[in-house]
Structures are given as structure tokens and as C-alpha cells.
Coordinates of C-alpha atoms and ligand atoms in Angstrom, one line a residue:
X10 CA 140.0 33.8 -94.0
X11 CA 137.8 32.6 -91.2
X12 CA 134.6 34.0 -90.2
X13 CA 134.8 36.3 -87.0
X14 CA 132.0 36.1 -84.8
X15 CA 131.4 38.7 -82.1
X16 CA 128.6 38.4 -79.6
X17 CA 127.8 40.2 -76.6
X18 CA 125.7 39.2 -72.7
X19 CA 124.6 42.2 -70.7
X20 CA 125.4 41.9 -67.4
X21 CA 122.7 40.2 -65.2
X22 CA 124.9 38.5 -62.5
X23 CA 124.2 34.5 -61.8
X24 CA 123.3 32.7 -65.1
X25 CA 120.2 30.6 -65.2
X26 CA 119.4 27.3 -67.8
X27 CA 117.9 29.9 -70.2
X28 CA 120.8 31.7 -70.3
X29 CA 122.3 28.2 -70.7
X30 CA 120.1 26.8 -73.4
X31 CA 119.5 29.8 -75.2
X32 CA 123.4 31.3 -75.4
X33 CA 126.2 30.0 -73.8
X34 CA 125.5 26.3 -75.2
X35 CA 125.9 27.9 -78.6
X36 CA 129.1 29.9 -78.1
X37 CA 130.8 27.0 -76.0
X38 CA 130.6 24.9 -79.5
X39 CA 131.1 27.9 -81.5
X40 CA 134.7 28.9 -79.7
X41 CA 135.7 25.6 -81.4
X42 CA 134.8 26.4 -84.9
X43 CA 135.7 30.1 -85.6
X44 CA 137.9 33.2 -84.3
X45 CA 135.2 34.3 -80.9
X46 CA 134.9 37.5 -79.6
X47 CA 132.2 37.5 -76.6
X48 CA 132.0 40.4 -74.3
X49 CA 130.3 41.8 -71.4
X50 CA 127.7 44.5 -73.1
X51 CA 127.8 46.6 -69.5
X52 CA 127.2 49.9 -71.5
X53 CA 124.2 48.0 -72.9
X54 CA 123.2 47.6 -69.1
X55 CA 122.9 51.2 -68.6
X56 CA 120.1 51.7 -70.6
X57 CA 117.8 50.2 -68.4
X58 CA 120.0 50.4 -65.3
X59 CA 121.2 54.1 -65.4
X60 CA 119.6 54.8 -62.2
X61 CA 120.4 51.7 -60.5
X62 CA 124.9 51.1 -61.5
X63 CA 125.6 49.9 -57.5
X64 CA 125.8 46.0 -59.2
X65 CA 127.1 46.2 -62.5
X66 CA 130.7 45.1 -61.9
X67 CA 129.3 42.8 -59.0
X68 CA 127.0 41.4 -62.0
X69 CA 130.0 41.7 -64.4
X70 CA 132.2 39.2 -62.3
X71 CA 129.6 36.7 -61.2
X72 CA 128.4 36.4 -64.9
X73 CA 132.2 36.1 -66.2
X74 CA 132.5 33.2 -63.5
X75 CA 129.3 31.1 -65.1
X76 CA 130.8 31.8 -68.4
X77 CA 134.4 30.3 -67.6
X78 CA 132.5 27.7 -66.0
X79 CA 130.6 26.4 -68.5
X80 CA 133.7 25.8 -70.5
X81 CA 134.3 29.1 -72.5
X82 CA 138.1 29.1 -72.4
X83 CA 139.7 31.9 -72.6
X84 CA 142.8 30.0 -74.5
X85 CA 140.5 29.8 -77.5
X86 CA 137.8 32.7 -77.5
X87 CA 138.4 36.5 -76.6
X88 CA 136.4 37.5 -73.7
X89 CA 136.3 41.3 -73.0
X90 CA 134.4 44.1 -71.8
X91 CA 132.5 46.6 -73.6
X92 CA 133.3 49.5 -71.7
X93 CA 137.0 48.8 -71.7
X94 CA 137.4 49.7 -75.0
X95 CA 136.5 53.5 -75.8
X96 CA 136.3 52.9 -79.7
X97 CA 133.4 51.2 -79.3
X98 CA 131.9 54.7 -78.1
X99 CA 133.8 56.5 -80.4
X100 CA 132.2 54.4 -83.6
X101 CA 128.9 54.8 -82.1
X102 CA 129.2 58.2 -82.5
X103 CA 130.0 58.4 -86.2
X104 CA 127.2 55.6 -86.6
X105 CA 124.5 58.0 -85.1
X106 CA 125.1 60.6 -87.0
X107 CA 124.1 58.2 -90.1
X108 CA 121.0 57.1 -88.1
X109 CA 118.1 58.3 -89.0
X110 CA 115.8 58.3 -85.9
X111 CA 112.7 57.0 -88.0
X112 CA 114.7 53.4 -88.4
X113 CA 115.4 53.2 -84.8
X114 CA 111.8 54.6 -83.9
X115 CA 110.1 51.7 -85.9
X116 CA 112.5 48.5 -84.9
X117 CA 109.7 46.3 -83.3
X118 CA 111.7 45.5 -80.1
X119 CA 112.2 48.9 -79.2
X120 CA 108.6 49.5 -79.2
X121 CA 107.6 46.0 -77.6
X122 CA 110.2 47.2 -74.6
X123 CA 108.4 50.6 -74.4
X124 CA 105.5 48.8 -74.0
X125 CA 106.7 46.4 -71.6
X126 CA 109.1 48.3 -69.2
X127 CA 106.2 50.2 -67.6
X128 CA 108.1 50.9 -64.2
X129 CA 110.8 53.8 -65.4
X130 CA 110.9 56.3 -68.0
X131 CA 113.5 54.2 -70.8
X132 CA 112.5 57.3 -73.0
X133 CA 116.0 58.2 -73.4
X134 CA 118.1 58.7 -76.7
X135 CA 121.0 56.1 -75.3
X136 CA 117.7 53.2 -75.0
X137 CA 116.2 55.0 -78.8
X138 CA 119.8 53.9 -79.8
X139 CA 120.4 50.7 -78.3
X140 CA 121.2 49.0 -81.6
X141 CA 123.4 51.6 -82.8
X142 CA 125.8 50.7 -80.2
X143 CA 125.3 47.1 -80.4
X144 CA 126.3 47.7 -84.4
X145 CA 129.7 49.3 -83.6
X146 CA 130.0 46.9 -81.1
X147 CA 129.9 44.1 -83.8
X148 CA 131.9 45.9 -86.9
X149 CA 134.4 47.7 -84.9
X150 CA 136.3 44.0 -84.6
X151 CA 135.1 43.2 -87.7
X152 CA 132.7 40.4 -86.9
X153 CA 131.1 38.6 -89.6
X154 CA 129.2 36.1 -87.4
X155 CA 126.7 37.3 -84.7
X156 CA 124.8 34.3 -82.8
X157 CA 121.8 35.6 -81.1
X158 CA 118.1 34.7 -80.3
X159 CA 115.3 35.6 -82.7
X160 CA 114.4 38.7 -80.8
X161 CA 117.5 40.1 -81.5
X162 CA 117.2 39.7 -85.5
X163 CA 115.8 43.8 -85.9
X164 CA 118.8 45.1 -84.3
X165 CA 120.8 42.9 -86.5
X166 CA 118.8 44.2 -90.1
X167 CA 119.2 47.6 -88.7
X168 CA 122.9 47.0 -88.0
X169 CA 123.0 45.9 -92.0
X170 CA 121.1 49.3 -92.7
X171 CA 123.6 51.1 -91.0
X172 CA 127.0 49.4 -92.2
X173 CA 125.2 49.6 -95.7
X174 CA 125.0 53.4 -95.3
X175 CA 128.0 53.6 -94.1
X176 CA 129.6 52.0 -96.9
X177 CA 127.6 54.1 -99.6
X178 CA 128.5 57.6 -97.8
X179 CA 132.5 56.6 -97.4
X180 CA 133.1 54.1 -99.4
X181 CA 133.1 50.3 -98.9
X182 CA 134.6 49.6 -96.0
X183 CA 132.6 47.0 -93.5
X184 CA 131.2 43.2 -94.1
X185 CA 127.5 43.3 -93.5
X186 CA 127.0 41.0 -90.4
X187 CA 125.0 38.4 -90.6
X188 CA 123.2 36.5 -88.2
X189 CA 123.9 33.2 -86.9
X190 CA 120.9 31.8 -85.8
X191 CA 121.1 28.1 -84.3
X192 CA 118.3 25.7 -82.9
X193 CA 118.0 26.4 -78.9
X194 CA 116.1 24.6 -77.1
X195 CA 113.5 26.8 -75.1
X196 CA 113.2 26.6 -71.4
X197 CA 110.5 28.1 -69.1
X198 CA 110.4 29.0 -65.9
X199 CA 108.8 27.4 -62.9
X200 CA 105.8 29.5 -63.0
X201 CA 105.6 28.5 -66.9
X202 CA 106.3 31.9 -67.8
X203 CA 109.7 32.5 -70.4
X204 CA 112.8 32.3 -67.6
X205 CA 113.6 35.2 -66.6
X206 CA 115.5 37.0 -63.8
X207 CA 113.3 39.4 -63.4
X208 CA 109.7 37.0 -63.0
X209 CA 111.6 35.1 -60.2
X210 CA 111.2 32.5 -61.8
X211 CA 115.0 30.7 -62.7
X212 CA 117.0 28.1 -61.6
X213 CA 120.6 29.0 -61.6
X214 CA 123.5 27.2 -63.3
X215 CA 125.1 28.1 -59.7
X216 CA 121.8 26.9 -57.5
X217 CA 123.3 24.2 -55.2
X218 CA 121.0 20.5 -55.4
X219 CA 118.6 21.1 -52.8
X220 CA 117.5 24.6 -54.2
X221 CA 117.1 22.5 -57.8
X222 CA 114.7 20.3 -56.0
X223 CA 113.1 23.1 -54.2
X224 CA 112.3 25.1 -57.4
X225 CA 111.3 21.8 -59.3
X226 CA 108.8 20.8 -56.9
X227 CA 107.1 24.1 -57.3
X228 CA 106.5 23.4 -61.0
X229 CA 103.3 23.3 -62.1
X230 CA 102.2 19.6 -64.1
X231 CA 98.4 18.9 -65.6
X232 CA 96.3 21.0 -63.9
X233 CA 93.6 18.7 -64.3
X234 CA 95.4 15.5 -62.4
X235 CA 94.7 15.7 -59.0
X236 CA 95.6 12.4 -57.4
X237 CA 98.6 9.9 -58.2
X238 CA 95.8 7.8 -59.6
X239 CA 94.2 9.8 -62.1
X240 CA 95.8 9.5 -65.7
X241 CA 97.8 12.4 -66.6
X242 CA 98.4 14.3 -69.8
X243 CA 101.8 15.1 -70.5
X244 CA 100.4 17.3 -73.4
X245 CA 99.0 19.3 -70.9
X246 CA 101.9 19.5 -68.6
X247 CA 103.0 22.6 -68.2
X248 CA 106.7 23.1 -66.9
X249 CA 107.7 19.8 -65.7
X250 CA 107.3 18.1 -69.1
X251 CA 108.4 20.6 -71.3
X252 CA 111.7 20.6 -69.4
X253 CA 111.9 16.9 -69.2
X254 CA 111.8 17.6 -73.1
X255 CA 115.1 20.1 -73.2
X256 CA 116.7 16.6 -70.8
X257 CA 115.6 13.4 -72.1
X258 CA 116.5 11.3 -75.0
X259 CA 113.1 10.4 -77.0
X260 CA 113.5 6.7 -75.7
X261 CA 112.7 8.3 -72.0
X262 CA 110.4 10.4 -73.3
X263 CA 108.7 7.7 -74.4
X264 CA 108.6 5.9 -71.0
X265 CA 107.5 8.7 -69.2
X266 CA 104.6 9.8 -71.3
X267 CA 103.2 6.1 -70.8
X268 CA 104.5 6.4 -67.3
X269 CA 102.0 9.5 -66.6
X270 CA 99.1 8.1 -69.1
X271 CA 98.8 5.5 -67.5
X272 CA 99.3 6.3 -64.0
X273 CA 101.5 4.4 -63.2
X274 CA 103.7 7.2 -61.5
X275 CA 103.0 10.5 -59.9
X276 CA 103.7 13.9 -60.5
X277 CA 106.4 14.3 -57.9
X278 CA 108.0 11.2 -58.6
X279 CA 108.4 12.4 -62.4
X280 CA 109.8 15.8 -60.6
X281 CA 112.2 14.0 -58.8
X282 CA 113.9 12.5 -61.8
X283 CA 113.7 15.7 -63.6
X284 CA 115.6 17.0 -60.7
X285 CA 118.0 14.5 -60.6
X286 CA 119.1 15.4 -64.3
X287 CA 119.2 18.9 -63.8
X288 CA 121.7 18.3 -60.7
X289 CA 123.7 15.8 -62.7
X290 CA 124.1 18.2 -65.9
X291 CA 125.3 20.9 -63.8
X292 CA 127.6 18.4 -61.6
X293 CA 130.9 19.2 -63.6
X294 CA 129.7 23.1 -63.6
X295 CA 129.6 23.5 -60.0
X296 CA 132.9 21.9 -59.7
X297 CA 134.9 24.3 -62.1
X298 CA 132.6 27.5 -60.7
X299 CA 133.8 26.2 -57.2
X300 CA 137.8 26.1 -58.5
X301 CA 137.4 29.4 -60.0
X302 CA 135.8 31.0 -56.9
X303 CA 139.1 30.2 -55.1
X304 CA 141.3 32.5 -57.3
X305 CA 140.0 35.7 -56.5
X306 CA 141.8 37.6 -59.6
X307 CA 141.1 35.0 -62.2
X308 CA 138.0 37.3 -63.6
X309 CA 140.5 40.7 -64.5
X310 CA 142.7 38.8 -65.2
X311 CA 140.9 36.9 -68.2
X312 CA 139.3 40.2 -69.2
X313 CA 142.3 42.1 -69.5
X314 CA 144.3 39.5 -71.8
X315 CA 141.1 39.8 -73.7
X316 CA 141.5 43.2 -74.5
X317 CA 144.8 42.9 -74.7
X318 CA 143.9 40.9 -78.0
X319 CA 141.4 42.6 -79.2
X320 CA 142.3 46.4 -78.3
X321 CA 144.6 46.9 -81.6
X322 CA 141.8 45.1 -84.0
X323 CA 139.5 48.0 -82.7
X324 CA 142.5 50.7 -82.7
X325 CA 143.2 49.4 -86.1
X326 CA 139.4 49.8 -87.5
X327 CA 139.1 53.5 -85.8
X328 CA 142.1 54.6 -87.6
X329 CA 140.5 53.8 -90.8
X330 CA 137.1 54.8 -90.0
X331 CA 138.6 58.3 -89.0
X332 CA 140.8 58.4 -92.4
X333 CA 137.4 58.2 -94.1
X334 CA 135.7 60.6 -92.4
X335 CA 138.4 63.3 -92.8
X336 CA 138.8 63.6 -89.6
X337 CA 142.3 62.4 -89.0
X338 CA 145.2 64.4 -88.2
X339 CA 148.9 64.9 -87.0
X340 CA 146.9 66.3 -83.7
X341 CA 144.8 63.6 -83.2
X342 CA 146.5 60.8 -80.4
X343 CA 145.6 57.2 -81.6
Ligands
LIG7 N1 121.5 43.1 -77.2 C1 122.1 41.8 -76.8 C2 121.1 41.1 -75.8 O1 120.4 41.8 -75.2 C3 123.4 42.0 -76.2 C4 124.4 42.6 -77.1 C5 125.0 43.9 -77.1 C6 124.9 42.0 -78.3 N2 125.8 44.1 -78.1 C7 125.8 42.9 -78.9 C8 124.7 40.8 -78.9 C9 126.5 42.6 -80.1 C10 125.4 40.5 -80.1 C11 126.3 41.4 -80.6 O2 121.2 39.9 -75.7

């Protein structure tokens, strides 16, 4: 049998490169090699965005656009939405009532978000149990596979934790997901900072050329190189560099290292052909985005034959799960 793998975006709206190079990259090539399942984690949204749910469909379509348009296909990957399916919510119950608050409480990227997200109270018991949902959202479909970043890895143990308990208290039942982690390159933003929608600091898949060129210029290079004669250090680069790294073959590399060693180019000439590859490597994107813009339904449409496929997986699970846990009966409606 081949391996299921199930991931999941929250809805942010327009895609940038780190979405690009950290994600989509990765499950473009994986729809290819296994049975995907990729869905729009909008529940997930609401625990940072409970008080602030005007955009989340808005956000739900635009991101559902970038991801058709950099070549997911819904011909050979399931693409769904969390919230469309009321199983997942229905597993996340029976999961948190095997929780026990002290795991959730000590997973390091709860407590590093605490620490971060200064600017509301995220003190709730749906943010406490952010992984818990994110665990039924991966075994409810059965996934095996789960590609994710690295910061993602303790909600993955914890989902192991749980199915393991699970499996002990009712019998065996669920795989134990596993992680699929794969090299990504790692892009920063213009201010040098990781990309991010919320630093302002992105450029997005959808930013038209002369906005590319905009946000490039602002890069920061060598701090230290002040003229167009002064020898630069690419080591010290900070953005401009670095980025040229995620879009160069070594053989350019090459020549623009001596290129800025030796002076014998400037910063913003070195910018310009960074810009010129960003703009050509989203070239074919814009195209397709700009084709799927025109058919206004295209968006439900792909999200409803996705759960059309993968409704009776999840039907098919919670049946089970409910047989186990003695709850089932001739009243209960399936
Ligand atoms: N937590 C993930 C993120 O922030 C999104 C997510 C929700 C997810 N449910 C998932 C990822 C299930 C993989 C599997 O990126």
C-alpha cells in the first residue's frame, strides 16, 4: 500500500517565496510520488484570529489560487478544507479527552508563541490545544506522511504521544505519523528578518515585476561597502546574497562573489540580476494565477471535489473510532 501523506496551510491570503521555498515546493514534487491530502487548516486560523474572522474565506481563496498556481493539481492531490469536514472536530474531541494538559503545556512552540504573541491574550484552551487538532487532522484520513518545517516537529511527537495512547486505551487502531522532513532552502526577508507576513517584509508569488524590483532594491547588502568601488564581502551580505544563493547555480555564484570582491560591480547592479531571476521564476506562475483569476468558481469548485474524495475516508475512520469507544448506536446518524 502507498504511503498517505496529509498536510495542512493555515490561511494567510497571497503566498510569498517562503511560503514557496519552505512548502509548496515540497508538496508540488510530493503529489507525484504518493496519495496527497493538503488542506486549508482555517480552524487552525482561529486560534490566533478569533477576534479578527472578517478575512478568512477572502484568505482561504486567494491562498487556494497561489496553490493551483504553482502547479498543485487537483487531478492528482486532494485539496480540501478543514472546516468542511465535521469529523475532524468530532476526533478532536475524543483526542482531548486522552490529553493530558501537562504534554500540551510543555511542547516548546506553544511556549515560544506565548512568549512571542505579546499583542492578544492566545491564553485559550483551543490555542493550549492547537496540536491536538492538528493530530486528528492528520489520522482521521489516515496519513502516514506529514511534510512540515522543523518547527512543526513537537506537534508531530505529541501527535505520536497521542495516537500511541490512543492505541493502548482502545486497542491498536492508528499508524503513528511520521514526519517527512525535506531540505528547504531558507529565504529571508528584505529587512533580513525570517519572511514573514506579518514583519512586512515578503515578496509575493503574485507581486507583479516592478514591485519585485521595488522590494529588491530595498535589500540590505555589506554594510560596510559604501561606494561601487570599495570591495565587497558577499560573506557579509545580508539579504541580497543569501537569496542569490536560494537562485543561482554554484558556477554563478562563483562569478558573483569575484564580481563583488573585486569590485568590479555594484550593489545595485547585483540587485538587478537578482531581480531579474525572481521575475523569470515566477513568469509561468503569474500566467496560470492570471488564467485562474478569470474563472471565478474554479476555487469551490476544486475544494468541494476534494471533499468529495476524502469525506468517506474520514466518515469511514469516525465510524470505527466511535465502535471503539462504545459509543455507537442504532440512534447515532453517520
Ligand atoms: N500547524 C501547521 C502550520 O502552522 C498547519 C497544520 C494544521 C498542519 N494541521 C496540520 C500541518 C496537519 C500538517 C498536518 O504550518
Amino acid at each position: 500500500m502507498t504511503k498517505r501523506v496529509v498536510s495542512g496551510q493555515r490561511p494567510t491570503g497571497r503566498l510569498h517565496l517562503g511560503h514557496y521555498f519552505g512548502t509548496l515546493q515540497n508538496w508540488v514534487r510530493l503529489q507525484d510520488q504518493y496519495q496527497c491530502l493538503f488542506f486549508v487548516a482555517d480552524w487552525h486560523a482561529l486560534t490566533t484570529k478569533f477576534d479578527d474572522v472578517g478575512g478568512i474565506s477572502e484568505d482561504t481563496r486567494e491562498m487556494v489560487i497561489d496553490w493551483l498556481a504553482v502547479g498543485l493539481d487537483p487531478k492528482k492531490c486532494f485539496i480540501y478544507k478543514q472546516s468542511d469536514i465535521p469529523e475532524v472536530a468530532e476526533l478532536f474531541v475524543y483526542l482531548t479527552m486522552i490529553t493530558p494538559v501537562s504534554w500540551l503545556e510543555r511542547n516548546p512552540t506553544y511556549k515560544e508563541m506565548l512568549r512571542e504573541i505579546t499583542s492578544k491574550d492566545i491564553q485559550t484552551a483551543g490555542f493550549l490545544s492547537y496540536p491536538v487538532l492538528q493530530t486528528a487532522d492528520i489520522i482521521l484520513p489516515k496519513g502516514n506522511l506529514v511534510p512540515v518545517g522543523e518547527d512543526q516537529l513537537p506537534h508531530l511527537e505529541l501527535g505520536r504521544e497521542i495516537v500511541r495512547r490512543f492505541n493502548f486505551l482502545y486497542g491498536d487502531y492508528f499508524d503513528e505519523p511520521e514526519a517527512l522532513l525535506s531540505p528547504v532552502k531558507r529565504l529571508l526577508g528584505i529587512d533580513g528578518r525570517k519572511m514573514s507576513k506579518s514583519y512586512g517584509n515578503s515578496i509575493f508569488l503574485s507581486d507583479d515585476p516592478d514591485t519585485i524590483r521595488a522590494k529588491v532594491n530595498q535589500m540590505i547588502t555589506d554594510p560596510a561597502r559604501q561606494k561601487k568601488t570599495d570591495p565587497g564581502s558577499t560573506e557579509a551580505c545580508m539579504v541580497v546574497y543569501p537569496t542569490h544563493h536560494v537562485y543561482s547555480s554554484n558556477a554563478e555564484l562563483q562569478e558573483i562573489e569575484t564580481k563583488c570582491h573585486e569590485a568590479a560591480w555594484g550593489c545595485m547592479a547585483c540587485k538587478r540580476e537578482l531581480a531579474d531571476k525572481i521575475i523569470d521564476s515566477l513568469a509561468g506562475f503569474r500566467e496560470r494565477r492570471a488564467e485562474i483569476e478569470k474563472e471565478p468558481g474554479i476555487v469551490n469548485e476544486v475544494l468541494r471535489e476534494g471533499l468529495h474524495q476524502v469525506r468517506p475516508i474520514c466518515r469511514s475512520t469516525i465510524h470505527d473510532v466511535r465502535s471503539k469507544l462504545n459509543i455507537f448506536s442504532e440512534t447515532t446518524v453517520v
